[in-house]
mmCIF file of N, CA and C in Angstrom:
data_model
loop_
_atom_site.group_PDB
_atom_site.id
_atom_site.type_symbol
_atom_site.label_atom_id
_atom_site.label_comp_id
_atom_site.label_asym_id
_atom_site.label_seq_id
_atom_site.Cartn_x
_atom_site.Cartn_y
_atom_site.Cartn_z
ATOM 1 N N UNK U 1 -48.445 -49.329 -10.552
ATOM 2 C CA UNK U 1 -47.066 -48.928 -10.456
ATOM 3 C C UNK U 1 -46.406 -49.095 -11.820
ATOM 4 N N UNK U 2 -45.577 -48.108 -12.238
ATOM 5 C CA UNK U 2 -44.941 -48.147 -13.553
ATOM 6 C C UNK U 2 -43.814 -49.160 -13.568
ATOM 7 N N UNK U 3 -43.691 -49.844 -14.681
ATOM 8 C CA UNK U 3 -42.636 -50.841 -14.840
ATOM 9 C C UNK U 3 -41.324 -50.132 -15.163
ATOM 10 N N UNK U 4 -40.256 -50.510 -14.479
ATOM 11 C CA UNK U 4 -38.954 -49.900 -14.705
ATOM 12 C C UNK U 4 -38.384 -50.392 -16.027
ATOM 13 N N UNK U 5 -37.705 -49.498 -16.749
ATOM 14 C CA UNK U 5 -37.073 -49.859 -18.016
ATOM 15 C C UNK U 5 -35.719 -50.481 -17.717
ATOM 16 N N UNK U 6 -35.601 -51.778 -17.982
ATOM 17 C CA UNK U 6 -34.354 -52.481 -17.691
ATOM 18 C C UNK U 6 -33.530 -52.715 -18.949
ATOM 19 N N UNK U 7 -33.945 -52.168 -20.094
ATOM 20 C CA UNK U 7 -33.183 -52.359 -21.321
ATOM 21 C C UNK U 7 -31.956 -51.458 -21.314
ATOM 22 N N UNK U 8 -30.891 -51.897 -21.990
ATOM 23 C CA UNK U 8 -29.687 -51.073 -22.063
ATOM 24 C C UNK U 8 -29.991 -49.740 -22.730
ATOM 25 N N UNK U 9 -29.212 -48.691 -22.419
ATOM 26 C CA UNK U 9 -29.458 -47.381 -23.018
ATOM 27 C C UNK U 9 -29.420 -47.455 -24.537
ATOM 28 N N UNK U 10 -30.375 -46.799 -25.187
ATOM 29 C CA UNK U 10 -30.435 -46.767 -26.631
ATOM 30 C C UNK U 10 -31.184 -47.926 -27.253
ATOM 31 N N UNK U 11 -31.390 -49.007 -26.501
ATOM 32 C CA UNK U 11 -32.051 -50.185 -27.071
ATOM 33 C C UNK U 11 -33.516 -49.913 -27.358
ATOM 34 N N UNK U 12 -34.200 -49.188 -26.479
ATOM 35 C CA UNK U 12 -35.621 -48.926 -26.701
ATOM 36 C C UNK U 12 -35.830 -48.033 -27.913
ATOM 37 N N UNK U 13 -34.940 -47.060 -28.139
ATOM 38 C CA UNK U 13 -35.087 -46.215 -29.320
ATOM 39 C C UNK U 13 -34.812 -47.007 -30.588
ATOM 40 N N UNK U 14 -33.865 -47.953 -30.518
ATOM 41 C CA UNK U 14 -33.601 -48.810 -31.668
ATOM 42 C C UNK U 14 -34.804 -49.688 -31.944
ATOM 43 N N UNK U 15 -35.378 -50.262 -30.890
ATOM 44 C CA UNK U 15 -36.547 -51.124 -31.057
ATOM 45 C C UNK U 15 -37.706 -50.322 -31.627
ATOM 46 N N UNK U 16 -37.918 -49.108 -31.149
ATOM 47 C CA UNK U 16 -39.032 -48.321 -31.667
ATOM 48 C C UNK U 16 -38.750 -47.886 -33.100
ATOM 49 N N UNK U 17 -37.487 -47.644 -33.441
ATOM 50 C CA UNK U 17 -37.141 -47.321 -34.826
ATOM 51 C C UNK U 17 -37.459 -48.504 -35.724
ATOM 52 N N UNK U 18 -37.043 -49.685 -35.290
ATOM 53 C CA UNK U 18 -37.290 -50.891 -36.082
ATOM 54 C C UNK U 18 -38.783 -51.164 -36.227
ATOM 55 N N UNK U 19 -39.538 -50.987 -35.152
ATOM 56 C CA UNK U 19 -40.981 -51.238 -35.243
ATOM 57 C C UNK U 19 -41.660 -50.186 -36.117
ATOM 58 N N UNK U 20 -41.204 -48.940 -36.040
ATOM 59 C CA UNK U 20 -41.763 -47.890 -36.897
ATOM 60 C C UNK U 20 -41.463 -48.189 -38.363
ATOM 61 N N UNK U 21 -40.265 -48.663 -38.635
ATOM 62 C CA UNK U 21 -39.894 -48.999 -40.005
ATOM 63 C C UNK U 21 -40.723 -50.168 -40.537
ATOM 64 N N UNK U 22 -40.934 -51.184 -39.684
ATOM 65 C CA UNK U 22 -41.775 -52.319 -40.094
ATOM 66 C C UNK U 22 -43.205 -51.865 -40.378
ATOM 67 N N UNK U 23 -43.736 -51.004 -39.500
ATOM 68 C CA UNK U 23 -45.101 -50.513 -39.705
ATOM 69 C C UNK U 23 -45.192 -49.692 -40.989
ATOM 70 N N UNK U 24 -44.196 -48.879 -41.238
ATOM 71 C CA UNK U 24 -44.172 -48.071 -42.456
ATOM 72 C C UNK U 24 -44.128 -48.958 -43.701
ATOM 73 N N UNK U 25 -43.318 -50.007 -43.666
ATOM 74 C CA UNK U 25 -43.253 -50.937 -44.796
ATOM 75 C C UNK U 25 -44.597 -51.625 -45.023
ATOM 76 N N UNK U 26 -45.281 -51.977 -43.934
ATOM 77 C CA UNK U 26 -46.599 -52.608 -44.053
ATOM 78 C C UNK U 26 -47.610 -51.642 -44.664
ATOM 79 N N UNK U 27 -47.539 -50.375 -44.276
ATOM 80 C CA UNK U 27 -48.443 -49.363 -44.833
ATOM 81 C C UNK U 27 -48.203 -49.214 -46.331
ATOM 82 N N UNK U 28 -46.938 -49.150 -46.714
ATOM 83 C CA UNK U 28 -46.603 -49.008 -48.135
ATOM 84 C C UNK U 28 -47.125 -50.201 -48.928
ATOM 85 N N UNK U 29 -46.908 -51.402 -48.416
ATOM 86 C CA UNK U 29 -47.389 -52.600 -49.110
ATOM 87 C C UNK U 29 -48.909 -52.583 -49.256
ATOM 88 N N UNK U 30 -49.603 -52.208 -48.190
ATOM 89 C CA UNK U 30 -51.069 -52.172 -48.233
ATOM 90 C C UNK U 30 -51.561 -51.127 -49.230
ATOM 91 N N UNK U 31 -50.887 -49.974 -49.266
ATOM 92 C CA UNK U 31 -51.313 -48.914 -50.183
ATOM 93 C C UNK U 31 -50.996 -49.267 -51.632
ATOM 94 N N UNK U 32 -49.920 -50.016 -51.845
ATOM 95 C CA UNK U 32 -49.560 -50.401 -53.210
ATOM 96 C C UNK U 32 -50.559 -51.376 -53.826
ATOM 97 N N UNK U 33 -51.277 -52.120 -52.998
ATOM 98 C CA UNK U 33 -52.268 -53.056 -53.535
ATOM 99 C C UNK U 33 -53.447 -52.312 -54.135
ATOM 100 N N UNK U 34 -53.736 -51.124 -53.603
ATOM 101 C CA UNK U 34 -54.841 -50.333 -54.127
ATOM 102 C C UNK U 34 -56.205 -50.826 -53.699
ATOM 103 N N UNK U 35 -56.265 -51.733 -52.742
ATOM 104 C CA UNK U 35 -57.535 -52.310 -52.294
ATOM 105 C C UNK U 35 -58.146 -51.573 -51.106
ATOM 106 N N UNK U 36 -57.616 -50.409 -50.755
ATOM 107 C CA UNK U 36 -58.140 -49.686 -49.597
ATOM 108 C C UNK U 36 -59.044 -48.548 -50.053
ATOM 109 N N UNK U 37 -59.946 -48.172 -49.177
ATOM 110 C CA UNK U 37 -60.830 -47.045 -49.484
ATOM 111 C C UNK U 37 -60.030 -45.746 -49.418
ATOM 112 N N UNK U 38 -60.593 -44.698 -49.955
ATOM 113 C CA UNK U 38 -59.935 -43.400 -49.937
ATOM 114 C C UNK U 38 -59.656 -42.953 -48.508
ATOM 115 N N UNK U 39 -60.648 -43.114 -47.631
ATOM 116 C CA UNK U 39 -60.487 -42.703 -46.239
ATOM 117 C C UNK U 39 -59.367 -43.493 -45.557
ATOM 118 N N UNK U 40 -59.343 -44.796 -45.798
ATOM 119 C CA UNK U 40 -58.303 -45.635 -45.197
ATOM 120 C C UNK U 40 -56.932 -45.285 -45.767
ATOM 121 N N UNK U 41 -56.884 -44.991 -47.060
ATOM 122 C CA UNK U 41 -55.619 -44.615 -47.689
ATOM 123 C C UNK U 41 -55.096 -43.301 -47.120
ATOM 124 N N UNK U 42 -55.999 -42.332 -46.918
ATOM 125 C CA UNK U 42 -55.589 -41.054 -46.333
ATOM 126 C C UNK U 42 -55.093 -41.226 -44.900
ATOM 127 N N UNK U 43 -55.791 -42.044 -44.131
ATOM 128 C CA UNK U 43 -55.368 -42.307 -42.752
ATOM 129 C C UNK U 43 -54.013 -43.017 -42.738
ATOM 130 N N UNK U 44 -53.834 -43.962 -43.638
ATOM 131 C CA UNK U 44 -52.556 -44.674 -43.729
ATOM 132 C C UNK U 44 -51.438 -43.731 -44.144
ATOM 133 N N UNK U 45 -51.740 -42.845 -45.083
ATOM 134 C CA UNK U 45 -50.745 -41.872 -45.536
ATOM 135 C C UNK U 45 -50.329 -40.963 -44.380
ATOM 136 N N UNK U 46 -51.324 -40.494 -43.627
ATOM 137 C CA UNK U 46 -51.045 -39.624 -42.481
ATOM 138 C C UNK U 46 -50.170 -40.349 -41.455
ATOM 139 N N UNK U 47 -50.499 -41.597 -41.169
ATOM 140 C CA UNK U 47 -49.700 -42.394 -40.233
ATOM 141 C C UNK U 47 -48.288 -42.607 -40.791
ATOM 142 N N UNK U 48 -48.201 -42.843 -42.091
ATOM 143 C CA UNK U 48 -46.898 -43.037 -42.729
ATOM 144 C C UNK U 48 -46.013 -41.810 -42.614
ATOM 145 N N UNK U 49 -46.597 -40.632 -42.808
ATOM 146 C CA UNK U 49 -45.838 -39.388 -42.674
ATOM 147 C C UNK U 49 -45.300 -39.248 -41.249
ATOM 148 N N UNK U 50 -46.135 -39.555 -40.265
ATOM 149 C CA UNK U 50 -45.695 -39.485 -38.865
ATOM 150 C C UNK U 50 -44.560 -40.477 -38.602
ATOM 151 N N UNK U 51 -44.665 -41.668 -39.162
ATOM 152 C CA UNK U 51 -43.618 -42.675 -38.977
ATOM 153 C C UNK U 51 -42.316 -42.262 -39.651
ATOM 154 N N UNK U 52 -42.416 -41.673 -40.838
ATOM 155 C CA UNK U 52 -41.216 -41.196 -41.533
ATOM 156 C C UNK U 52 -40.526 -40.130 -40.697
ATOM 157 N N UNK U 53 -41.294 -39.202 -40.153
ATOM 158 C CA UNK U 53 -40.706 -38.151 -39.308
ATOM 159 C C UNK U 53 -40.038 -38.751 -38.076
ATOM 160 N N UNK U 54 -40.695 -39.730 -37.465
ATOM 161 C CA UNK U 54 -40.129 -40.388 -36.292
ATOM 162 C C UNK U 54 -38.802 -41.065 -36.655
ATOM 163 N N UNK U 55 -38.777 -41.768 -37.768
ATOM 164 C CA UNK U 55 -37.555 -42.454 -38.200
ATOM 165 C C UNK U 55 -36.452 -41.448 -38.529
ATOM 166 N N UNK U 56 -36.807 -40.359 -39.199
ATOM 167 C CA UNK U 56 -35.819 -39.332 -39.529
ATOM 168 C C UNK U 56 -35.238 -38.706 -38.266
ATOM 169 N N UNK U 57 -36.084 -38.431 -37.283
ATOM 170 C CA UNK U 57 -35.613 -37.865 -36.018
ATOM 171 C C UNK U 57 -34.673 -38.825 -35.303
ATOM 172 N N UNK U 58 -35.026 -40.107 -35.299
ATOM 173 C CA UNK U 58 -34.193 -41.110 -34.647
ATOM 174 C C UNK U 58 -32.845 -41.221 -35.344
ATOM 175 N N UNK U 59 -32.857 -41.232 -36.675
ATOM 176 C CA UNK U 59 -31.604 -41.309 -37.432
ATOM 177 C C UNK U 59 -30.750 -40.059 -37.234
ATOM 178 N N UNK U 60 -31.378 -38.895 -37.203
ATOM 179 C CA UNK U 60 -30.642 -37.651 -36.989
ATOM 180 C C UNK U 60 -29.995 -37.638 -35.609
ATOM 181 N N UNK U 61 -30.710 -38.123 -34.607
ATOM 182 C CA UNK U 61 -30.150 -38.191 -33.254
ATOM 183 C C UNK U 61 -28.972 -39.159 -33.208
ATOM 184 N N UNK U 62 -29.095 -40.282 -33.893
ATOM 185 C CA UNK U 62 -27.998 -41.252 -33.936
ATOM 186 C C UNK U 62 -26.791 -40.658 -34.652
ATOM 187 N N UNK U 63 -27.028 -39.923 -35.725
ATOM 188 C CA UNK U 63 -25.930 -39.297 -36.464
ATOM 189 C C UNK U 63 -25.221 -38.257 -35.601
ATOM 190 N N UNK U 64 -25.993 -37.442 -34.868
ATOM 191 C CA UNK U 64 -25.386 -36.448 -33.971
ATOM 192 C C UNK U 64 -24.537 -37.130 -32.912
ATOM 193 N N UNK U 65 -25.042 -38.238 -32.367
ATOM 194 C CA UNK U 65 -24.300 -38.961 -31.341
ATOM 195 C C UNK U 65 -22.999 -39.522 -31.911
ATOM 196 N N UNK U 66 -23.059 -40.085 -33.119
ATOM 197 C CA UNK U 66 -21.850 -40.613 -33.754
ATOM 198 C C UNK U 66 -20.836 -39.510 -34.016
ATOM 199 N N UNK U 67 -21.303 -38.365 -34.502
ATOM 200 C CA UNK U 67 -20.400 -37.244 -34.753
ATOM 201 C C UNK U 67 -19.749 -36.774 -33.462
ATOM 202 N N UNK U 68 -20.521 -36.731 -32.388
ATOM 203 C CA UNK U 68 -19.987 -36.317 -31.102
ATOM 204 C C UNK U 68 -18.938 -37.315 -30.618
ATOM 205 N N UNK U 69 -19.236 -38.599 -30.756
ATOM 206 C CA UNK U 69 -18.283 -39.624 -30.340
ATOM 207 C C UNK U 69 -17.021 -39.578 -31.187
ATOM 208 N N UNK U 70 -17.165 -39.419 -32.496
ATOM 209 C CA UNK U 70 -16.009 -39.356 -33.381
ATOM 210 C C UNK U 70 -15.171 -38.121 -33.111
ATOM 211 N N UNK U 71 -15.799 -37.000 -32.850
ATOM 212 C CA UNK U 71 -15.033 -35.780 -32.599
ATOM 213 C C UNK U 71 -14.245 -35.907 -31.306
ATOM 214 N N UNK U 72 -14.782 -36.587 -30.325
ATOM 215 C CA UNK U 72 -14.043 -36.820 -29.085
ATOM 216 C C UNK U 72 -12.844 -37.709 -29.315
ATOM 217 N N UNK U 73 -13.001 -38.735 -30.129
ATOM 218 C CA UNK U 73 -11.897 -39.639 -30.438
ATOM 219 C C UNK U 73 -10.840 -38.904 -31.238
ATOM 220 N N UNK U 74 -11.268 -38.131 -32.222
ATOM 221 C CA UNK U 74 -10.315 -37.414 -33.052
ATOM 222 C C UNK U 74 -9.560 -36.372 -32.245
ATOM 223 N N UNK U 75 -10.216 -35.711 -31.313
ATOM 224 C CA UNK U 75 -9.520 -34.752 -30.460
ATOM 225 C C UNK U 75 -8.480 -35.456 -29.611
ATOM 226 N N UNK U 76 -8.837 -36.609 -29.054
ATOM 227 C CA UNK U 76 -7.884 -37.353 -28.239
ATOM 228 C C UNK U 76 -6.674 -37.764 -29.062
ATOM 229 N N UNK U 77 -6.886 -38.201 -30.291
ATOM 230 C CA UNK U 77 -5.774 -38.596 -31.148
ATOM 231 C C UNK U 77 -4.914 -37.396 -31.520
ATOM 232 N N UNK U 78 -5.528 -36.264 -31.790
ATOM 233 C CA UNK U 78 -4.775 -35.068 -32.140
ATOM 234 C C UNK U 78 -3.922 -34.618 -30.963
ATOM 235 N N UNK U 79 -4.459 -34.697 -29.776
ATOM 236 C CA UNK U 79 -3.697 -34.324 -28.586
ATOM 237 C C UNK U 79 -2.538 -35.288 -28.394
ATOM 238 N N UNK U 80 -2.783 -36.576 -28.587
ATOM 239 C CA UNK U 80 -1.722 -37.567 -28.461
ATOM 240 C C UNK U 80 -0.671 -37.349 -29.541
ATOM 241 N N UNK U 81 -1.067 -36.930 -30.717
ATOM 242 C CA UNK U 81 -0.138 -36.672 -31.810
ATOM 243 C C UNK U 81 0.694 -35.431 -31.575
ATOM 244 N N UNK U 82 0.270 -34.537 -30.698
ATOM 245 C CA UNK U 82 1.009 -33.315 -30.399
ATOM 246 C C UNK U 82 2.223 -33.575 -29.527
ATOM 247 N N UNK U 83 2.420 -34.782 -29.047
ATOM 248 C CA UNK U 83 3.576 -35.106 -28.221
ATOM 249 C C UNK U 83 4.873 -34.814 -28.958
ATOM 250 N N UNK U 84 4.924 -35.063 -30.255
ATOM 251 C CA UNK U 84 6.141 -34.819 -31.021
ATOM 252 C C UNK U 84 6.445 -33.326 -31.062
ATOM 253 N N UNK U 85 5.421 -32.503 -31.163
ATOM 254 C CA UNK U 85 5.622 -31.058 -31.171
ATOM 255 C C UNK U 85 6.131 -30.586 -29.818
ATOM 256 N N UNK U 86 5.602 -31.158 -28.748
ATOM 257 C CA UNK U 86 6.051 -30.790 -27.408
ATOM 258 C C UNK U 86 7.485 -31.238 -27.187
ATOM 259 N N UNK U 87 7.838 -32.431 -27.650
ATOM 260 C CA UNK U 87 9.196 -32.931 -27.494
ATOM 261 C C UNK U 87 10.177 -32.068 -28.266
ATOM 262 N N UNK U 88 9.789 -31.607 -29.434
ATOM 263 C CA UNK U 88 10.643 -30.728 -30.225
ATOM 264 C C UNK U 88 10.837 -29.400 -29.533
ATOM 265 N N UNK U 89 9.813 -28.897 -28.883
ATOM 266 C CA UNK U 89 9.907 -27.623 -28.180
ATOM 267 C C UNK U 89 10.806 -27.751 -26.964
ATOM 268 N N UNK U 90 10.824 -28.914 -26.335
ATOM 269 C CA UNK U 90 11.654 -29.112 -25.154
ATOM 270 C C UNK U 90 13.123 -29.208 -25.525
ATOM 271 N N UNK U 91 13.421 -29.639 -26.746
ATOM 272 C CA UNK U 91 14.805 -29.799 -27.154
ATOM 273 C C UNK U 91 15.466 -28.467 -27.434
ATOM 274 N N UNK U 92 14.727 -27.424 -27.654
ATOM 275 C CA UNK U 92 15.314 -26.117 -27.995
ATOM 276 C C UNK U 92 16.055 -25.532 -26.878
#
């Protein structure tokens, strides 16, 4: 039976982003030592590219969500700010 995800929304993507970033940093450190074989270096590079794409996708999704949230807040404020225009129109 599958285990139910009891983490708050967004927490698992944050955790996977953080773990992907840690793994990517470990790959970079290992490759910088130069002690790996060509085959291992190529495999590490390939894994690193996949991790970079995963991190970029996660960041892009977070940015879209923030923009959506900000645009909703800004619309609400603009509507609230229109009260003065409505009051002026009622006085005519």
